[in-house]
Coordinates of C-alpha atoms and ligand atoms in Angstrom, one line a residue:
M18 CA -110.8 57.9 -88.0
G19 CA -113.3 60.6 -87.3
K20 CA -115.4 60.8 -84.2
K21 CA -118.6 58.7 -84.1
V22 CA -121.8 59.2 -82.1
R23 CA -122.3 56.2 -79.8
I24 CA -125.9 55.1 -79.7
L25 CA -128.0 53.2 -77.2
M26 CA -131.2 52.1 -79.0
V27 CA -134.2 51.4 -76.8
G28 CA -137.0 49.4 -78.4
A29 CA -136.1 46.8 -81.1
A30 CA -139.4 46.4 -83.0
F31 CA -140.8 48.1 -86.1
S32 CA -139.5 51.7 -85.9
A33 CA -136.1 50.4 -84.5
D34 CA -135.7 48.5 -87.8
L35 CA -136.3 51.8 -89.7
H36 CA -133.7 53.5 -87.7
M37 CA -131.2 50.6 -87.8
D38 CA -131.3 50.6 -91.6
A39 CA -130.3 54.3 -91.5
Y40 CA -127.5 53.7 -89.0
A41 CA -126.2 50.9 -91.2
R42 CA -125.8 53.5 -94.0
S43 CA -124.1 56.0 -91.6
T44 CA -121.4 53.8 -90.1
D45 CA -118.8 56.6 -90.8
I46 CA -120.4 58.7 -88.1
A47 CA -122.6 56.4 -86.0
Q48 CA -122.0 53.3 -83.9
I49 CA -124.6 51.3 -82.2
V50 CA -123.0 50.3 -78.9
A51 CA -126.1 48.8 -77.2
I52 CA -129.7 47.7 -78.0
C53 CA -132.3 47.3 -75.3
D54 CA -135.7 45.7 -75.5
K55 CA -137.6 43.9 -72.8
D56 CA -137.9 41.1 -75.3
L57 CA -134.3 40.1 -75.9
K58 CA -135.3 38.0 -78.9
R59 CA -136.1 41.2 -80.7
V60 CA -132.7 42.6 -79.9
E61 CA -131.0 39.6 -81.3
S62 CA -133.1 39.5 -84.4
L63 CA -132.6 43.2 -85.1
A64 CA -128.9 42.9 -84.7
Q65 CA -128.7 39.8 -86.9
R66 CA -130.7 41.5 -89.7
Y67 CA -128.1 44.2 -89.9
G68 CA -125.0 42.0 -89.2
L69 CA -124.3 43.7 -85.9
T70 CA -122.0 41.7 -83.6
D71 CA -120.1 44.2 -81.5
Y72 CA -122.8 45.6 -79.2
A73 CA -124.3 45.0 -75.8
A74 CA -127.8 43.5 -75.4
Y75 CA -130.1 44.6 -72.6
D76 CA -133.6 43.9 -71.5
D77 CA -133.6 46.6 -68.8
Y78 CA -133.2 50.2 -69.9
E79 CA -132.3 51.6 -66.5
K80 CA -129.5 49.1 -66.3
A81 CA -128.4 49.7 -69.8
I82 CA -128.1 53.5 -69.4
E83 CA -126.2 52.9 -66.1
E84 CA -123.6 50.7 -67.8
V85 CA -123.3 51.8 -71.4
D86 CA -120.9 54.5 -72.5
C87 CA -123.0 56.3 -75.1
D88 CA -123.6 59.8 -76.4
L89 CA -127.2 59.4 -77.6
V90 CA -130.3 57.4 -76.7
D91 CA -132.6 56.6 -79.6
I92 CA -136.1 55.9 -78.3
C93 CA -138.2 53.5 -80.4
L94 CA -140.6 52.6 -77.6
P95 CA -144.4 52.8 -77.5
N96 CA -145.6 56.4 -77.3
F97 CA -146.3 56.4 -73.5
L98 CA -142.7 55.4 -72.7
H99 CA -141.0 58.2 -74.7
H100 CA -141.2 60.6 -71.7
W101 CA -139.9 58.0 -69.2
A102 CA -136.9 57.0 -71.4
A103 CA -136.0 60.6 -72.3
M104 CA -136.1 61.9 -68.8
I105 CA -133.7 59.2 -67.7
A106 CA -131.4 59.9 -70.7
F107 CA -131.2 63.6 -70.0
K108 CA -130.4 62.9 -66.3
K109 CA -127.5 60.9 -67.5
G110 CA -126.4 63.7 -69.9
K111 CA -127.3 62.0 -73.2
H112 CA -128.8 63.5 -76.4
V113 CA -132.1 61.9 -77.3
I114 CA -133.9 61.0 -80.5
S115 CA -137.6 60.4 -79.9
E116 CA -139.9 58.7 -82.2
K117 CA -143.2 60.4 -82.9
P118 CA -145.4 61.5 -81.2
L119 CA -143.0 63.2 -78.8
A120 CA -145.2 62.1 -75.8
T121 CA -148.8 61.2 -75.0
T122 CA -149.5 64.5 -73.2
V123 CA -148.5 68.1 -73.8
E124 CA -147.3 68.3 -70.2
D125 CA -144.9 65.3 -70.7
A126 CA -143.6 66.8 -73.9
E127 CA -143.0 70.2 -72.2
E128 CA -141.1 68.4 -69.4
M129 CA -138.9 66.6 -72.0
V130 CA -138.1 69.9 -73.7
R131 CA -137.2 71.5 -70.4
A132 CA -135.1 68.5 -69.3
A133 CA -133.0 68.7 -72.5
E134 CA -132.4 72.4 -71.9
K135 CA -131.4 71.8 -68.3
A136 CA -129.0 69.0 -69.3
G137 CA -127.5 71.1 -72.1
K138 CA -128.3 68.2 -74.5
K139 CA -130.4 68.0 -77.6
L140 CA -133.9 66.5 -78.1
Y141 CA -134.4 65.4 -81.7
Y142 CA -137.9 64.7 -82.9
A143 CA -138.0 62.0 -85.5
E144 CA -140.4 63.3 -88.3
D145 CA -139.3 61.4 -91.4
W146 CA -141.5 63.4 -93.8
M147 CA -139.1 66.3 -93.3
F148 CA -136.5 64.3 -95.2
A149 CA -138.6 62.4 -97.8
P150 CA -136.7 63.2 -101.0
A151 CA -139.9 63.7 -103.1
L152 CA -141.2 66.2 -100.5
L153 CA -137.9 68.1 -100.5
K154 CA -137.9 68.2 -104.3
A155 CA -141.6 69.3 -104.4
W156 CA -140.8 72.1 -101.9
S157 CA -137.8 73.3 -104.0
I158 CA -140.2 73.5 -107.0
V159 CA -142.5 75.6 -104.9
E160 CA -139.6 77.8 -103.8
E161 CA -138.5 78.4 -107.4
G162 CA -142.0 79.8 -108.1
A163 CA -143.0 77.1 -110.6
I164 CA -146.5 76.8 -109.2
G165 CA -146.9 80.4 -108.2
T166 CA -148.0 81.2 -104.7
P167 CA -149.1 78.2 -102.7
L168 CA -152.7 78.5 -101.7
Y169 CA -153.9 75.2 -100.4
I170 CA -152.2 72.0 -99.3
R171 CA -153.9 68.6 -98.7
A172 CA -151.8 66.1 -96.8
R173 CA -152.7 62.7 -95.4
E174 CA -151.3 59.5 -93.9
C175 CA -153.9 56.7 -93.8
H176 CA -153.8 52.9 -93.5
S177 CA -155.9 50.1 -92.1
G178 CA -154.8 50.2 -88.5
S179 CA -151.7 50.1 -86.3
H180 CA -150.0 46.7 -85.6
S181 CA -149.1 48.0 -82.1
P182 CA -151.3 46.9 -79.2
F183 CA -150.4 50.2 -77.5
A184 CA -152.2 52.1 -80.3
Q185 CA -155.5 50.9 -79.0
T186 CA -155.8 52.9 -75.8
I187 CA -155.6 56.7 -75.3
K188 CA -153.5 56.3 -72.2
Y189 CA -150.7 54.5 -74.1
C190 CA -151.1 56.2 -77.5
G191 CA -152.2 59.7 -76.7
G192 CA -155.3 59.5 -79.0
G193 CA -156.3 57.6 -82.1
C194 CA -155.2 57.9 -85.8
M195 CA -154.6 61.7 -85.7
V196 CA -151.9 61.5 -83.1
H197 CA -150.4 58.2 -84.4
L198 CA -150.5 58.9 -88.2
G199 CA -151.7 62.5 -88.5
C200 CA -148.6 63.7 -86.6
H201 CA -146.7 63.3 -90.0
P202 CA -148.8 65.8 -92.0
V203 CA -149.2 68.0 -89.0
S204 CA -145.5 68.2 -88.3
F205 CA -144.6 68.5 -91.9
L206 CA -147.0 71.5 -92.4
L207 CA -145.9 73.1 -89.2
G208 CA -142.3 72.6 -90.1
L209 CA -142.8 74.3 -93.5
K210 CA -144.7 77.2 -92.0
N211 CA -142.3 77.6 -89.0
N212 CA -145.2 76.8 -86.6
Q213 CA -147.0 80.0 -87.6
W214 CA -150.6 78.6 -87.7
T215 CA -153.6 80.9 -87.0
E216 CA -156.8 78.9 -86.8
L217 CA -158.1 75.3 -87.0
V218 CA -161.3 73.4 -87.0
A219 CA -161.5 69.6 -86.9
M220 CA -163.8 66.5 -86.8
T221 CA -163.0 62.9 -85.8
S222 CA -165.1 59.7 -85.7
G223 CA -164.9 60.0 -81.9
G224 CA -163.5 56.6 -80.9
G225 CA -165.1 53.3 -79.6
D226 CA -168.6 52.6 -80.8
N227 CA -168.6 55.8 -82.9
N228 CA -165.7 54.6 -85.1
F229 CA -166.3 53.5 -88.6
I230 CA -164.5 50.1 -88.2
H231 CA -162.3 49.9 -85.1
K232 CA -165.0 49.8 -82.4
K233 CA -162.6 48.3 -79.8
M234 CA -160.2 51.2 -80.2
E235 CA -160.5 54.0 -77.7
G236 CA -159.2 56.6 -80.0
E237 CA -160.7 57.7 -83.4
D238 CA -160.3 55.8 -86.6
W239 CA -161.0 58.8 -88.8
S240 CA -160.0 62.4 -88.5
A241 CA -159.6 65.6 -90.5
C242 CA -158.5 69.1 -89.7
I243 CA -158.6 72.4 -91.7
I244 CA -155.8 74.7 -90.6
K245 CA -154.8 78.2 -91.7
F246 CA -151.3 79.7 -91.5
A247 CA -150.0 83.2 -91.0
D248 CA -148.9 83.4 -94.7
G249 CA -152.6 82.9 -95.8
T250 CA -152.2 79.3 -96.9
S251 CA -154.8 76.7 -95.9
A252 CA -154.4 73.0 -95.4
L253 CA -156.6 69.9 -95.0
L254 CA -154.8 67.4 -92.8
E255 CA -156.2 63.9 -92.7
A256 CA -155.4 60.6 -90.9
N257 CA -157.5 57.5 -90.8
Y258 CA -157.4 53.7 -90.2
I259 CA -160.1 52.9 -92.7
T260 CA -157.8 52.8 -95.8
V261 CA -157.2 49.3 -97.2
G262 CA -154.7 48.4 -99.9
G263 CA -151.5 49.8 -98.4
M264 CA -150.4 53.0 -96.6
E265 CA -151.3 56.3 -98.3
D266 CA -148.9 59.1 -97.8
V267 CA -150.2 61.8 -100.2
I268 CA -149.6 65.5 -100.4
D269 CA -151.3 67.8 -103.0
I270 CA -150.2 71.4 -103.3
Y271 CA -152.3 74.0 -105.2
G272 CA -150.7 77.3 -106.2
T273 CA -151.8 80.3 -108.3
K274 CA -149.9 79.1 -111.3
G275 CA -149.8 75.3 -111.0
R276 CA -150.2 72.3 -108.7
M277 CA -148.4 69.2 -107.6
H278 CA -149.4 65.7 -106.5
I279 CA -146.9 63.8 -104.4
D280 CA -147.4 60.1 -103.6
L281 CA -144.8 58.8 -101.2
T282 CA -145.9 55.1 -101.1
F283 CA -147.3 54.3 -104.5
S284 CA -144.9 56.1 -106.7
S285 CA -142.6 53.1 -107.5
A286 CA -141.2 52.9 -111.0
I287 CA -142.1 49.2 -111.0
N288 CA -145.5 48.0 -112.2
C289 CA -145.7 44.3 -111.3
F290 CA -148.3 41.6 -112.1
S291 CA -147.9 38.5 -110.0
I292 CA -150.2 35.5 -109.7
P293 CA -148.4 33.9 -106.6
G294 CA -147.8 37.3 -105.0
V295 CA -144.7 39.4 -104.2
S296 CA -143.0 38.9 -100.8
Y297 CA -143.5 42.7 -100.0
T298 CA -144.9 45.6 -101.9
V299 CA -145.7 48.6 -99.7
E300 CA -146.3 49.1 -96.0
K301 CA -149.7 47.6 -94.8
A302 CA -150.7 46.1 -98.1
E303 CA -153.0 43.2 -97.3
I304 CA -152.4 41.3 -100.5
T305 CA -149.6 41.4 -103.1
T306 CA -151.1 39.4 -105.9
G307 CA -152.2 40.8 -109.2
W308 CA -151.0 44.3 -110.2
S309 CA -148.9 46.1 -107.6
K310 CA -146.2 48.8 -107.3
P311 CA -143.4 47.2 -105.2
A312 CA -141.6 50.0 -103.3
V313 CA -138.0 50.8 -104.2
D314 CA -136.0 51.6 -101.1
E315 CA -139.0 52.5 -99.1
K316 CA -137.1 53.5 -96.0
F317 CA -135.0 56.0 -98.0
N318 CA -138.0 57.4 -99.8
L319 CA -140.0 57.9 -96.6
G320 CA -137.1 60.0 -95.2
Y321 CA -135.7 57.8 -92.4
V322 CA -132.2 57.4 -93.8
N323 CA -131.4 61.1 -94.1
E324 CA -133.4 62.0 -91.0
I325 CA -131.1 59.8 -88.8
R326 CA -128.0 61.0 -90.6
H327 CA -129.1 64.6 -89.9
F328 CA -129.5 63.9 -86.2
I329 CA -126.1 62.2 -85.9
E330 CA -124.4 65.1 -87.7
C331 CA -126.1 67.5 -85.3
A332 CA -125.2 65.5 -82.2
L333 CA -121.6 65.4 -83.3
E334 CA -121.6 69.2 -83.0
N335 CA -124.1 69.5 -80.1
K336 CA -126.4 71.4 -82.5
D337 CA -130.2 71.6 -82.8
A338 CA -131.9 69.8 -85.6
K339 CA -133.4 71.9 -88.4
I340 CA -136.9 73.3 -88.0
G341 CA -139.6 70.5 -87.8
L342 CA -137.2 68.1 -86.1
R343 CA -136.4 69.8 -82.8
G344 CA -138.0 68.9 -79.5
I345 CA -140.0 72.1 -79.6
D346 CA -141.4 71.1 -83.0
G347 CA -142.6 67.8 -81.6
L348 CA -144.1 69.7 -78.7
E349 CA -145.9 72.1 -81.1
T350 CA -147.2 69.2 -83.1
L351 CA -148.6 67.6 -80.0
K352 CA -150.2 70.9 -78.9
V353 CA -151.9 71.3 -82.3
I354 CA -153.1 67.7 -82.3
N355 CA -154.6 68.2 -78.8
L356 CA -156.4 71.3 -80.1
I357 CA -157.6 69.2 -83.1
Y358 CA -159.2 66.9 -80.5
K359 CA -160.6 69.8 -78.6
S360 CA -162.1 71.3 -81.7
A361 CA -163.6 68.0 -82.7
R362 CA -165.0 67.3 -79.2
E363 CA -166.5 70.7 -78.7
G364 CA -167.5 71.5 -82.3
I365 CA -165.5 74.8 -82.2
K366 CA -163.0 76.7 -84.3
I367 CA -159.8 77.5 -82.4
T368 CA -157.6 80.5 -83.1
N369 CA -153.9 80.6 -82.0
D370 CA -154.4 84.2 -80.8
S371 CA -157.1 83.1 -78.3
L372 CA -154.6 80.7 -76.7
K373 CA -152.1 83.6 -76.0
K374 CA -154.6 85.6 -73.9
Ligands
NAD17 N1 -141.9 57.4 -87.9 C1 -142.6 56.4 -88.3 O1 -143.0 56.3 -89.4 C2 -143.0 55.3 -87.3 C3 -143.5 54.1 -87.7 C4 -143.8 53.1 -86.8 C5 -143.7 53.4 -85.4 N2 -143.3 54.7 -85.0 C6 -143.2 55.0 -83.6 O2 -142.2 54.2 -83.0 C7 -142.5 53.9 -81.7 C8 -142.4 52.4 -81.5 O3 -143.4 51.7 -82.2 P1 -143.1 50.3 -82.9 O4 -144.2 50.1 -83.9 O5 -141.7 50.2 -83.3 O6 -143.2 49.2 -81.8 P2 -144.2 48.8 -80.6 O7 -144.9 50.0 -80.1 O8 -144.9 47.6 -80.9 O9 -143.1 48.3 -79.4 C9 -141.8 48.8 -79.4 C10 -140.9 47.8 -78.6 O10 -140.7 48.3 -77.3 C11 -140.4 47.3 -76.4 N3 -140.7 47.7 -75.1 C12 -141.9 48.0 -74.5 N4 -141.7 48.5 -73.3 C13 -140.3 48.4 -73.0 C14 -139.5 48.7 -71.9 N5 -140.1 49.2 -70.8 N6 -138.2 48.6 -72.0 C15 -137.6 48.1 -73.1 N7 -138.4 47.8 -74.2 C16 -139.7 47.9 -74.2 C17 -141.4 46.2 -76.9 O11 -141.0 44.9 -76.5 C18 -141.3 46.4 -78.5 O12 -140.3 45.5 -79.0 C19 -143.9 54.5 -81.4 O13 -143.8 55.7 -80.7 C20 -144.5 54.7 -82.8 O14 -145.4 55.8 -82.9 C21 -142.9 55.6 -86.0

């Protein structure tokens, strides 16, 4: 039997389920040895859903990391706890997978990157779009020259609002929809362009009373950023919480000799009409009656399965993840998102060069 990476999962809610599905498909190289959540019922329910019996359950992370013999800590906690959990893991000499965003502040994210270096361990940044099969295919079409030179990309993740209470306050979330959802298009574009952006300008709804719908939310419920890259491409990156009817993950690419439209959430091959309603169609769909497009293997198509496998393969060899999925990429995403907020707040265009002076 080959070597397996032994994993301590911390957080057993929504994103832990996405990761667990991926581990369940990589049992040849990954073994969940412990799951920790302050709510033990969630631990039991997660383990039960995936038929896991041989694992330790914890409701206290510091106790878990003290007692569990593991190689990697997978952090599926609310945004403000990523830093705390990662710093402890690096002190104990573990690799870390962190859900997005890497942290709620650039300072915390920088500290995480430094701690990984100091420990000689790897920090993996969980950006699933980097492994979405449709996006990988689209990019291979770009690379074969089928749409000429790419000129302009429009990318967005939008839905009707986060289920997490921690998404409501800037202290716990790091911002509003741009940091919570926009991190996907931002990371994806930065990953494609090797973080070589040159200038950006942004607007947001501003948060609180200024929001379109979510007046009790501190962060913004609508945001858009125009960003330019060193290779001359421009992009419009968008995130909002005012989109009903299911989550939109859409990317349009315009080239000199063609264009492409990629729809990650509504591209199912199934068209279904149901009078009583389907049990599940796509993430965040409010209703499932009438015509719908029930997702086929949503977790695979959004990239989680291959993302987790990539991290495990890297951890086995103590290797960095590919571009877009390293700790430094999570840090760059957070820096850009903070500049998006600055641009929107101050009504200014920001150039990357001006930051280096
Ligand atoms: N990549 C994606 O598409 C995606 C999707 C959803 C969420 N996320 C990210 O995943 C992370 C978790 O979000 P979520 O929606 O899964 O759940 P969540 O934010 O609602 O809560 C996560 C879990 O952490 C537990 N928890 C909180 N504090 C804890 C502590 N001190 N010790 C142990 N457990 C604790 C809670 O009990 C809960 O079960 C967030 O950072 C979010 O941004 C990513």
